[in-house]
Coordinates of N, CA, C and O in Angstrom, one line a residue:
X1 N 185.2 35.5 -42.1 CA 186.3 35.3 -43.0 C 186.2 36.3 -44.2 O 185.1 36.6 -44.7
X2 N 187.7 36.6 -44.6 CA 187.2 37.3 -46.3 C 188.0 36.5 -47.3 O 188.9 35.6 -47.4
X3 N 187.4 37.2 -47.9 CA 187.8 36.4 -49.8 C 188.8 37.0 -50.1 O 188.4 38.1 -50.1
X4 N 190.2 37.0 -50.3 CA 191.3 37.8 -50.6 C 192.1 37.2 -52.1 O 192.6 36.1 -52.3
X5 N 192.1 38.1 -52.7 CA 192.4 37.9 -54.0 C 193.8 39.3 -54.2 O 193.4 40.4 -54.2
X6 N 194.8 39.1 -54.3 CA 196.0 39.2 -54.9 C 196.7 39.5 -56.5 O 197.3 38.7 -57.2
X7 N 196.4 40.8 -56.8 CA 196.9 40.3 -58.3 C 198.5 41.1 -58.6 O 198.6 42.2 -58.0
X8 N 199.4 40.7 -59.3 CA 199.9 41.5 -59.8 C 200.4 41.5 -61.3 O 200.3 40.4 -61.7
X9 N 200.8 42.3 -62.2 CA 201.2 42.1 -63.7 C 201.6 40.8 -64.0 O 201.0 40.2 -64.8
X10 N 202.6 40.3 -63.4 CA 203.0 39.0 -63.5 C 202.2 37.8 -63.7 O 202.1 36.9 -64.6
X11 N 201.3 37.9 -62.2 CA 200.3 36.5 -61.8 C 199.4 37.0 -60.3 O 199.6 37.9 -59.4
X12 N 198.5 36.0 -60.6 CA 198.1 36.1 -59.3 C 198.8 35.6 -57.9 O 199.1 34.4 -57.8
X13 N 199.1 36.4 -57.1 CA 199.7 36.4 -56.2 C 199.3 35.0 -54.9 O 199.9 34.1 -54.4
X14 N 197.8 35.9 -54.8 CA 197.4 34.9 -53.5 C 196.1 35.0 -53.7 O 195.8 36.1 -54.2
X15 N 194.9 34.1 -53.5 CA 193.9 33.9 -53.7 C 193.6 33.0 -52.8 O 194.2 32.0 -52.7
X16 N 192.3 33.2 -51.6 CA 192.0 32.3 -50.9 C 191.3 33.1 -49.5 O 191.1 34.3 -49.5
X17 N 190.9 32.0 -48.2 CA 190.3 33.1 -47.3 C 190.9 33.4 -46.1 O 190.9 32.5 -45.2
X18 N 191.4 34.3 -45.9 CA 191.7 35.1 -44.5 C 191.0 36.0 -43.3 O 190.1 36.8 -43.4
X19 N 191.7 35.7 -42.3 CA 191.2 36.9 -41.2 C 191.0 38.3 -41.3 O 190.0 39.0 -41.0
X20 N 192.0 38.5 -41.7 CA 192.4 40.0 -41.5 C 193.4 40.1 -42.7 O 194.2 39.2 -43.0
X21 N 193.4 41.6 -43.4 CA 194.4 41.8 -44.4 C 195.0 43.1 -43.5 O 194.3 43.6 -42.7
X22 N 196.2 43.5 -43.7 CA 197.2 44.9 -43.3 C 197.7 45.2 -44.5 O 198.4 44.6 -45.2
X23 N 196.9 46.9 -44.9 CA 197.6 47.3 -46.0 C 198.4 48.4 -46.0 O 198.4 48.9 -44.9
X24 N 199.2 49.1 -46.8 CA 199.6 49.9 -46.4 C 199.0 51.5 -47.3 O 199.4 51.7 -48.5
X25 N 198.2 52.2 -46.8 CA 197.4 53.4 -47.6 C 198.3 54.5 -47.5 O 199.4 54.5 -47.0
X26 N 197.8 55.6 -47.9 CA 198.2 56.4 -48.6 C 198.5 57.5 -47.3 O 199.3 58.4 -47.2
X27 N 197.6 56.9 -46.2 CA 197.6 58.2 -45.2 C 198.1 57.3 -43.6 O 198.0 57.7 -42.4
X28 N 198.3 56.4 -43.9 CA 199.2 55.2 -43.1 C 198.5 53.1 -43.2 O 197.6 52.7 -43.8
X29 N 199.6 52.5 -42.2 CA 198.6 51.3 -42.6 C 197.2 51.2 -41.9 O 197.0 51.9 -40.9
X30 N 196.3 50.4 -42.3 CA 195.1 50.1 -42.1 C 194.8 48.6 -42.5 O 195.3 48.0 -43.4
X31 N 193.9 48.2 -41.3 CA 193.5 46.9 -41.1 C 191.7 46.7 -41.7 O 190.8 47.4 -41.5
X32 N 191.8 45.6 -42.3 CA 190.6 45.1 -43.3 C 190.4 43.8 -42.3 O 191.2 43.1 -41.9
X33 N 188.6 43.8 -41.9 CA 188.5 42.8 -40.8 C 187.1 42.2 -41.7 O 186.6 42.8 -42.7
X34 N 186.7 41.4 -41.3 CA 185.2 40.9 -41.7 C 184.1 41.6 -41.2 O 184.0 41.9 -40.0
X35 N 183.0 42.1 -42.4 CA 182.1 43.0 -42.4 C 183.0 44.7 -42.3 O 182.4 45.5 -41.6
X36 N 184.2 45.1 -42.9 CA 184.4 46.2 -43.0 C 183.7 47.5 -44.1 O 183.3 47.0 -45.1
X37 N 183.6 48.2 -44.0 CA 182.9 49.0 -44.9 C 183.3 49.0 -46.1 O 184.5 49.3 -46.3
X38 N 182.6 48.6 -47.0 CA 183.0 49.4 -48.6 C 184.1 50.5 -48.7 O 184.1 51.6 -48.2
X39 N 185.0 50.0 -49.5 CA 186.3 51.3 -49.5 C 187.1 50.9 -51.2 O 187.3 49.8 -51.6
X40 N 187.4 51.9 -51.6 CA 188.0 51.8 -52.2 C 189.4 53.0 -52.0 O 189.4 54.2 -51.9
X41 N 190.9 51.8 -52.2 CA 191.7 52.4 -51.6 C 193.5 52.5 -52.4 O 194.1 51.4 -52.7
X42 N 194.0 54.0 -52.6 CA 195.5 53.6 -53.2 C 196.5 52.8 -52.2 O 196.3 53.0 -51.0
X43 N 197.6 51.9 -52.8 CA 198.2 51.6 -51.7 C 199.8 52.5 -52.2 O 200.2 52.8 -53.3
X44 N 200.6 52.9 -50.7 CA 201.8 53.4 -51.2 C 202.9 52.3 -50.9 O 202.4 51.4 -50.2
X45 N 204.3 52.0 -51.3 CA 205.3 51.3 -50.6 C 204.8 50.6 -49.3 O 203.9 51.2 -48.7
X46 N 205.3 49.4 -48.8 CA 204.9 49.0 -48.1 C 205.1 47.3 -48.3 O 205.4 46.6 -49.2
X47 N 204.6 47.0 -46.5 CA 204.2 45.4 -47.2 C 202.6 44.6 -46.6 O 202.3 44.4 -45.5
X48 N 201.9 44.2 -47.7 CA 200.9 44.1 -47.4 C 200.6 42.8 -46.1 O 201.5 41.9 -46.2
X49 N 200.2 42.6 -45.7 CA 200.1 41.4 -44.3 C 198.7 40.7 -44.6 O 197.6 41.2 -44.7
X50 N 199.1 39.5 -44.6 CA 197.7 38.5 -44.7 C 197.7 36.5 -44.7 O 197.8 35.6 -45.5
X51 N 197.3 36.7 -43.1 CA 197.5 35.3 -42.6 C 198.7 35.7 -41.9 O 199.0 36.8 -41.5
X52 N 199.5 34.4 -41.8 CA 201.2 34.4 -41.8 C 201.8 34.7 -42.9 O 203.0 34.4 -42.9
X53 N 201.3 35.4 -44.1 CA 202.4 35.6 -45.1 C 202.4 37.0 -45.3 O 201.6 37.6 -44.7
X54 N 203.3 37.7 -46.0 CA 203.8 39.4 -46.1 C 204.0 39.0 -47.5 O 204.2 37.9 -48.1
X55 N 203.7 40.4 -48.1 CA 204.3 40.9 -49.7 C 204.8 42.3 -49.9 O 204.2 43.3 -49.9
X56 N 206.3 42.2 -50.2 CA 206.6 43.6 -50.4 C 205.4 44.0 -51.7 O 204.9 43.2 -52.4
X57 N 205.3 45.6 -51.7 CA 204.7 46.1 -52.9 C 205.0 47.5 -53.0 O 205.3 48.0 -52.0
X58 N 205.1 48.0 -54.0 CA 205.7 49.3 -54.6 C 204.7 50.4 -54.5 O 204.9 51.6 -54.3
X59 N 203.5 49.8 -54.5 CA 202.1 50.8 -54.3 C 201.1 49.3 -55.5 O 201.3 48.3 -56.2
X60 N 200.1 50.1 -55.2 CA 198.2 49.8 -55.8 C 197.5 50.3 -55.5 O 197.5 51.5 -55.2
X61 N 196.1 49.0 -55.5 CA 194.9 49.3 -55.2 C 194.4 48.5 -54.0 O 194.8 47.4 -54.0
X62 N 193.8 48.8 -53.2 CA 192.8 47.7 -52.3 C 191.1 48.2 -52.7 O 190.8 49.3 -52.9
X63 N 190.3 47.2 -52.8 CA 189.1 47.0 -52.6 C 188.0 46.7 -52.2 O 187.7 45.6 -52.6
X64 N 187.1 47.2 -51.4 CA 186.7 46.2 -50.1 C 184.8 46.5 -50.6 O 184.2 47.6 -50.7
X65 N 184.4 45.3 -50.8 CA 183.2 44.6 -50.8 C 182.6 43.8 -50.3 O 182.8 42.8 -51.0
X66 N 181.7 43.5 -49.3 CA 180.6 42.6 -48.9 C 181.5 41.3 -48.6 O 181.1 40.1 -48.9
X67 N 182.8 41.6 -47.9 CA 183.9 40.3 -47.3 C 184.9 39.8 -48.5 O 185.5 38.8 -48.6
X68 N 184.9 40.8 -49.3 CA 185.7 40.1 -50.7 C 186.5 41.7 -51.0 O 186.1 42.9 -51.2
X69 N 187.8 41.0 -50.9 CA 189.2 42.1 -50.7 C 189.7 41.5 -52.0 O 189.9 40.3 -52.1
X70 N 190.0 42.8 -53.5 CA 191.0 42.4 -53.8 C 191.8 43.4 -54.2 O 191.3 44.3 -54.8
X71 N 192.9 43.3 -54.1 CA 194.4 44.2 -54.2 C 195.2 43.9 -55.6 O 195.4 42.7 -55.8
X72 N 195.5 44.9 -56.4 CA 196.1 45.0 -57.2 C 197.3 45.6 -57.0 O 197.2 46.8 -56.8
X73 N 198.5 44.9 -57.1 CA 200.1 45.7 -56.7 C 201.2 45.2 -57.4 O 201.6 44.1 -57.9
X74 N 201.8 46.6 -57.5 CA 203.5 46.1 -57.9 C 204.1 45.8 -57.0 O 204.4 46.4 -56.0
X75 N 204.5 44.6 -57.5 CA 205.6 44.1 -56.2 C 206.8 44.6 -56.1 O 207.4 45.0 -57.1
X76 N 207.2 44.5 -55.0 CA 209.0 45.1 -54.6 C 209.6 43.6 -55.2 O 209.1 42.5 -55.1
X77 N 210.7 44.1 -55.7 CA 211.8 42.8 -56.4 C 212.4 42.5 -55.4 O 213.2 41.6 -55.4

């Protein structure tokens, strides 16, 4: 499982643990699974996927450490 943490200007988004995250990068989407490598990553437009829930976002960051993902984004209104 990973640790997924969610932030955006407003509030924290989503915090808790999931399978798999879907983000969307800079050079297309990409999938974050348990035990993925260290990465640090921009995100562009897009919507991020994690569990059964979606988030539009405008762009960010994703982060990937030792099963602990966390994403910093502007959300789409």
């Amino acid at each position: 499982m990973l640790k997924l943490k969610i932030v955006s200007p407003e509030r924290i988004e989503f915090t808790g643990e999931v399978e798999s995250v879907k983000v969307p990068g800079m050079l297309g989407n990409f999938e974050i699974l348990t035990d993925h490598a260290p990465i640090i990553s921009s995100l562009q437009k897009g919507v991020v996927e994690y569990g059964n829930q979606q988030l539009d976002i405008l762009g960010g960051f994703v982060a990937v450490q030792k099963n602990e993902v966390s994403i910093c984004v502007e959300k789409s209104e």
